[in-house]
């Protein structure tokens, strides 16, 4: 039986991403880290995430990047298409980490969900 690859998407210096990476390492889980500041987020990957989780879960409205957007741009984010456009333009507005295994997408720090996908 082959094990599916777990990918952690995020930014290396993000505290939430660090928590995910430490948790996975401490639990002996092999994973691939995808630095979306350096590697970007392919539009088709973002589309897969949006099929699994709501855009309002993926958009981090508490972060610095969101707060730096002007009010009109913030107000324009109302559905998958508008959220997708903003996330592709401003990658740091994506809530981190995004942990993916097969078609399971977990957004944010969630050790209980991580435990379910590594079993």
Tab-separated table of N, CA and C in Angstrom, residues 28-97:
chain	number	residue	atom	x	y	z
A	28	UNK	N	6.392	11.884	13.190
A	28	UNK	CA	7.035	10.989	12.234
A	28	UNK	C	6.403	10.977	10.863
A	29	UNK	N	5.781	12.072	10.492
A	29	UNK	CA	5.075	12.146	9.213
A	29	UNK	C	5.977	12.782	8.156
A	30	UNK	N	6.165	12.075	7.055
A	30	UNK	CA	6.900	12.644	5.928
A	30	UNK	C	5.979	13.598	5.187
A	31	UNK	N	6.513	14.729	4.806
A	31	UNK	CA	5.714	15.705	4.070
A	31	UNK	C	6.620	16.500	3.152
A	32	UNK	N	6.003	17.164	2.206
A	32	UNK	CA	6.697	18.064	1.297
A	32	UNK	C	6.278	19.475	1.679
A	33	UNK	N	7.248	20.370	1.778
A	33	UNK	CA	6.925	21.769	2.072
A	33	UNK	C	6.939	22.565	0.778
A	34	UNK	N	5.865	23.317	0.548
A	34	UNK	CA	5.736	24.162	-0.642
A	34	UNK	C	5.699	25.613	-0.176
A	35	UNK	N	6.782	26.321	-0.409
A	35	UNK	CA	6.901	27.729	-0.022
A	35	UNK	C	6.223	28.578	-1.094
A	36	UNK	N	5.013	29.063	-0.791
A	36	UNK	CA	4.333	29.769	-1.860
A	36	UNK	C	4.810	31.192	-2.071
A	37	UNK	N	5.710	31.684	-1.243
A	37	UNK	CA	6.370	32.959	-1.552
A	37	UNK	C	7.381	32.745	-2.674
A	38	UNK	N	8.084	31.611	-2.647
A	38	UNK	CA	9.102	31.323	-3.664
A	38	UNK	C	8.532	30.554	-4.846
A	39	UNK	N	7.612	29.626	-4.570
A	39	UNK	CA	7.122	28.731	-5.609
A	39	UNK	C	5.751	29.128	-6.157
A	40	UNK	N	5.097	30.084	-5.505
A	40	UNK	CA	3.764	30.473	-5.937
A	40	UNK	C	2.726	29.429	-5.576
A	41	UNK	N	1.505	29.714	-5.928
A	41	UNK	CA	0.418	28.749	-5.791
A	41	UNK	C	-0.194	28.620	-7.176
A	42	UNK	N	-0.014	27.471	-7.815
A	42	UNK	CA	-0.583	27.304	-9.150
A	42	UNK	C	-2.102	27.488	-9.116
A	43	UNK	N	-2.646	28.196	-10.112
A	43	UNK	CA	-4.095	28.418	-10.138
A	43	UNK	C	-4.908	27.132	-10.029
A	44	UNK	N	-4.446	26.041	-10.659
A	44	UNK	CA	-5.204	24.790	-10.583
A	44	UNK	C	-5.172	24.202	-9.179
A	45	UNK	N	-4.088	24.437	-8.438
A	45	UNK	CA	-4.013	23.989	-7.046
A	45	UNK	C	-5.007	24.776	-6.205
A	46	UNK	N	-5.043	26.084	-6.390
A	46	UNK	CA	-6.000	26.919	-5.663
A	46	UNK	C	-7.433	26.497	-5.995
A	47	UNK	N	-7.677	26.165	-7.247
A	47	UNK	CA	-9.013	25.697	-7.646
A	47	UNK	C	-9.405	24.416	-6.909
A	48	UNK	N	-8.443	23.493	-6.748
A	48	UNK	CA	-8.725	22.262	-6.003
A	48	UNK	C	-9.058	22.570	-4.547
A	49	UNK	N	-8.309	23.507	-3.950
A	49	UNK	CA	-8.604	23.893	-2.569
A	49	UNK	C	-10.011	24.450	-2.469
A	50	UNK	N	-10.366	25.300	-3.426
A	50	UNK	CA	-11.692	25.941	-3.392
A	50	UNK	C	-12.827	24.943	-3.614
A	51	UNK	N	-12.520	23.790	-4.195
A	51	UNK	CA	-13.530	22.736	-4.325
A	51	UNK	C	-13.758	22.031	-2.994
A	52	UNK	N	-12.750	22.076	-2.116
A	52	UNK	CA	-12.820	21.355	-0.848
A	52	UNK	C	-13.199	22.223	0.348
A	53	UNK	N	-12.781	23.482	0.332
A	53	UNK	CA	-13.083	24.384	1.449
A	53	UNK	C	-13.611	25.704	0.902
A	54	UNK	N	-14.396	26.350	1.705
A	54	UNK	CA	-15.002	27.610	1.312
A	54	UNK	C	-13.946	28.707	1.176
A	55	UNK	N	-14.185	29.610	0.252
A	55	UNK	CA	-13.256	30.723	0.051
A	55	UNK	C	-13.081	31.538	1.331
A	56	UNK	N	-14.125	31.646	2.134
A	56	UNK	CA	-14.007	32.466	3.341
A	56	UNK	C	-13.171	31.783	4.424
A	57	UNK	N	-12.891	30.482	4.254
A	57	UNK	CA	-11.949	29.797	5.135
A	57	UNK	C	-10.521	30.054	4.644
A	58	UNK	N	-10.344	30.074	3.336
A	58	UNK	CA	-9.011	30.260	2.760
A	58	UNK	C	-8.488	31.691	2.856
A	59	UNK	N	-9.383	32.660	2.832
A	59	UNK	CA	-8.959	34.064	2.889
A	59	UNK	C	-8.770	34.465	4.351
A	60	UNK	N	-7.564	34.887	4.672
A	60	UNK	CA	-7.245	35.301	6.038
A	60	UNK	C	-7.558	36.790	6.195
A	61	UNK	N	-8.728	37.072	6.723
A	61	UNK	CA	-9.151	38.469	6.881
A	61	UNK	C	-8.593	39.113	8.139
A	62	UNK	N	-7.822	38.357	8.923
A	62	UNK	CA	-7.221	38.921	10.133
A	62	UNK	C	-5.766	39.309	9.912
A	63	UNK	N	-5.200	38.913	8.800
A	63	UNK	CA	-3.779	39.122	8.564
A	63	UNK	C	-3.416	40.494	8.043
A	64	UNK	N	-2.138	40.771	8.085
A	64	UNK	CA	-1.598	42.058	7.641
A	64	UNK	C	-1.883	42.317	6.169
A	65	UNK	N	-1.724	41.304	5.346
A	65	UNK	CA	-1.932	41.491	3.904
A	65	UNK	C	-3.355	41.937	3.624
A	66	UNK	N	-4.329	41.293	4.263
A	66	UNK	CA	-5.732	41.683	4.071
A	66	UNK	C	-5.957	43.121	4.520
A	67	UNK	N	-5.412	43.471	5.662
A	67	UNK	CA	-5.615	44.822	6.195
A	67	UNK	C	-4.982	45.885	5.304
A	68	UNK	N	-3.954	45.510	4.551
A	68	UNK	CA	-3.296	46.465	3.655
A	68	UNK	C	-4.054	46.659	2.337
A	69	UNK	N	-4.987	45.754	2.036
A	69	UNK	CA	-5.794	45.926	0.823
A	69	UNK	C	-6.727	47.113	1.025
A	70	UNK	N	-7.001	47.837	-0.059
A	70	UNK	CA	-7.927	48.952	0.112
A	70	UNK	C	-9.351	48.418	0.303
A	71	UNK	N	-10.190	49.279	0.838
A	71	UNK	CA	-11.556	48.874	1.198
A	71	UNK	C	-12.326	48.324	0.007
A	72	UNK	N	-12.123	48.908	-1.158
A	72	UNK	CA	-12.833	48.446	-2.355
A	72	UNK	C	-12.415	47.022	-2.713
A	73	UNK	N	-11.121	46.740	-2.603
A	73	UNK	CA	-10.655	45.387	-2.932
A	73	UNK	C	-11.172	44.386	-1.903
A	74	UNK	N	-11.169	44.767	-0.624
A	74	UNK	CA	-11.723	43.885	0.402
A	74	UNK	C	-13.202	43.616	0.134
A	75	UNK	N	-13.940	44.671	-0.187
A	75	UNK	CA	-15.382	44.531	-0.426
A	75	UNK	C	-15.686	43.708	-1.670
A	76	UNK	N	-14.730	43.631	-2.593
A	76	UNK	CA	-14.967	42.895	-3.842
A	76	UNK	C	-14.906	41.382	-3.652
A	77	UNK	N	-14.382	40.929	-2.514
A	77	UNK	CA	-14.240	39.489	-2.276
A	77	UNK	C	-15.549	38.953	-1.708
A	78	UNK	N	-16.332	38.342	-2.592
A	78	UNK	CA	-17.672	37.902	-2.198
A	78	UNK	C	-17.993	36.465	-2.610
A	79	UNK	N	-17.107	35.836	-3.395
A	79	UNK	CA	-17.379	34.478	-3.868
A	79	UNK	C	-16.060	33.827	-4.282
A	80	UNK	N	-16.145	32.585	-4.765
A	80	UNK	CA	-14.930	31.859	-5.150
A	80	UNK	C	-14.097	32.620	-6.180
A	81	UNK	N	-14.764	33.141	-7.210
A	81	UNK	CA	-14.027	33.791	-8.291
A	81	UNK	C	-13.291	35.038	-7.804
A	82	UNK	N	-13.965	35.866	-7.030
A	82	UNK	CA	-13.323	37.098	-6.556
A	82	UNK	C	-12.248	36.798	-5.513
A	83	UNK	N	-12.496	35.818	-4.657
A	83	UNK	CA	-11.494	35.431	-3.663
A	83	UNK	C	-10.275	34.832	-4.360
A	84	UNK	N	-10.516	34.011	-5.379
A	84	UNK	CA	-9.423	33.388	-6.137
A	84	UNK	C	-8.528	34.464	-6.745
A	85	UNK	N	-9.130	35.463	-7.355
A	85	UNK	CA	-8.355	36.530	-7.996
A	85	UNK	C	-7.480	37.256	-6.975
A	86	UNK	N	-8.030	37.573	-5.823
A	86	UNK	CA	-7.258	38.282	-4.787
A	86	UNK	C	-6.165	37.374	-4.227
A	87	UNK	N	-6.475	36.094	-4.007
A	87	UNK	CA	-5.469	35.179	-3.462
A	87	UNK	C	-4.315	34.972	-4.435
A	88	UNK	N	-4.593	34.910	-5.731
A	88	UNK	CA	-3.521	34.740	-6.704
A	88	UNK	C	-2.668	36.005	-6.819
A	89	UNK	N	-3.287	37.159	-6.634
A	89	UNK	CA	-2.547	38.423	-6.706
A	89	UNK	C	-1.756	38.691	-5.426
A	90	UNK	N	-2.319	38.304	-4.292
A	90	UNK	CA	-1.708	38.545	-2.979
A	90	UNK	C	-1.646	37.216	-2.227
A	91	UNK	N	-0.618	36.406	-2.501
A	91	UNK	CA	-0.531	35.064	-1.931
A	91	UNK	C	-0.583	35.057	-0.407
A	92	UNK	N	-0.076	36.103	0.215
A	92	UNK	CA	-0.041	36.130	1.684
A	92	UNK	C	-1.415	36.313	2.309
A	93	UNK	N	-2.431	36.544	1.501
A	93	UNK	CA	-3.781	36.649	2.051
A	93	UNK	C	-4.389	35.253	2.280
A	94	UNK	N	-3.700	34.221	1.786
A	94	UNK	CA	-4.165	32.844	2.006
A	94	UNK	C	-3.834	32.445	3.438
A	95	UNK	N	-4.853	31.952	4.143
A	95	UNK	CA	-4.641	31.506	5.520
A	95	UNK	C	-3.680	30.330	5.517
A	96	UNK	N	-2.779	30.338	6.477
A	96	UNK	CA	-1.743	29.324	6.535
A	96	UNK	C	-1.814	28.550	7.839
A	97	UNK	N	-1.281	27.331	7.805
A	97	UNK	CA	-0.843	26.563	6.646
A	97	UNK	C	-2.036	25.949	5.917
